[in-house]
Amino acid sequence: MGAQAVILVGGKGTRLRPLTSNRPKPIVPLVDRPFMAYMLEWVAAHGVTDVVMCCGFLADEMVREIGDGERFGLSITWVEEPEPRGTAGALWYAEPHLRDERFLMLNGDVLTDMDLSAQLAQHERSGARGTLALVPVEDPTAYGLVRLNDDHSVRGFLEKPTPEQIDTDLISAGAYVLDRSIFDLIPQGRLVSIEREVWPRLVGEGLYGCVHRGRYWMDIGTPQRYLEATQDILFWRVRTQVAERLRDGPVAPSAEVGEQTVVDRASLVDEGARIGARVAIGAGSVVGVGAEVADDVILENAVVLAGARVGQRARLRDCVVGVGATIGAGVVLGDHAMVGDGAFVGEGNALSHGMRLAPGARLEPSTVWF
Ligand code: GDD
Ligand code: MG
């Protein structure tokens, strides 16, 4: 049997609304599959065979979409938390399902191809109680800052540092190898943050960092980063199974593409999609399963999810159109506009500046130019 991984998916994902208004973040569609599929494919590739998924909010839907893990070569145990106990408290709910003396723990919101096998090997070699995956980032303020000694032991951990506290670019990437003895440091029965209460206590007591340079890593929590991740997958900047699929070209076999339409290689027109004539599907764009795009439309890093419909001459750039939504003729969407599932944007509207339309909302023709 291979390694076990606990994946934390208890967060609400509010910053990704409206994509997360009606579904939990782990099953937000990203290119052609639910986000969690990338994580599961990644861990399976590093020898993980068992996953304990710790979730709260809307778990039923998640279970339905991801299932028992068989199609990923994994066995998934679903653990529903009666109340949120924080990133460390959640581990107590996973504990009855843990089999080995060491296990992996992963934040459920990162897209990455980090070398987990190397991290497991370092953990064994160093005799650590905990080994944190580390990646360099430009701005560590939104993350957990990690100060490292030359022997890779952790000298300091600072969750969400202020700009003055920053003296390294290394942050915790949300992937840990942990020894079971970690439970001695987690009080039971209350909310406990692993970042604020456990890591600081482990400093000097067996906490190590494994630096993953040259690998891809992204926390997909905001519309900007969601669209960036979409591009990065389509540009093969991160190793995913989508890249394999795109080897045969960006247009799926059952999709239809009209005359004089141009489809960039770094995009995806998925099964059953119908694209009209003289359409430009630019790099970083996705037209989901069964979606319809009418004549003379321009897409640039635009995501049109399954079953959505886009009217003639619409121009979509850096935006997301939700599942089954309708975009009228001549509509302009840009600058991280997000249209919720099943919403309706009548013709002659223009939405940009990160504007978000709730699932099912209805915008009458020519009402918004923003
Ligand atoms: N089950 C469960 N229960 N999961 C939880 C809970 C809880 O009570 N609270 C948070 N989570 C999950 C979230 O769903 C997410 O997958 C993960 O734990 C981390 O929580 P976030 O809210 O996304 O934290 P963050 O992104 O601000 O910071 C964390 O991740 C950074 C890397 O992306 C920290 O671990 C930082 O240290 C780290 O740098
Ligand atoms: Mg996060």
PDB file of N, CA, C and O and ligand atoms in Angstrom, residues 15 25 109 219, ligand 2:
ATOM      1  N   ARG A  15     -13.916  34.200  -2.075  1.00  0.00           N
ATOM      2  CA  ARG A  15     -13.293  35.118  -3.029  1.00  0.00           C
ATOM      3  C   ARG A  15     -13.457  34.673  -4.478  1.00  0.00           C
ATOM      4  O   ARG A  15     -13.179  35.425  -5.397  1.00  0.00           O
ATOM      5  N   LYS A  25     -15.421  25.030  -3.523  1.00  0.00           N
ATOM      6  CA  LYS A  25     -14.253  25.357  -4.348  1.00  0.00           C
ATOM      7  C   LYS A  25     -13.585  24.141  -4.993  1.00  0.00           C
ATOM      8  O   LYS A  25     -13.173  24.221  -6.143  1.00  0.00           O
ATOM      9  N   ASP A 109      -6.457  23.687  -2.013  1.00  0.00           N
ATOM     10  CA  ASP A 109      -6.705  24.754  -2.996  1.00  0.00           C
ATOM     11  C   ASP A 109      -5.468  25.158  -3.783  1.00  0.00           C
ATOM     12  O   ASP A 109      -5.366  26.289  -4.224  1.00  0.00           O
ATOM     13  N   ASP A 219      -1.992  29.053  -5.643  1.00  0.00           N
ATOM     14  CA  ASP A 219      -3.209  28.982  -4.830  1.00  0.00           C
ATOM     15  C   ASP A 219      -4.302  29.623  -5.692  1.00  0.00           C
ATOM     16  O   ASP A 219      -4.185  30.791  -6.060  1.00  0.00           O
TER      17      ASP A 219
HETATM   18 MG    MG B   2      -5.624  29.109   0.361  1.00  0.00          MG
END
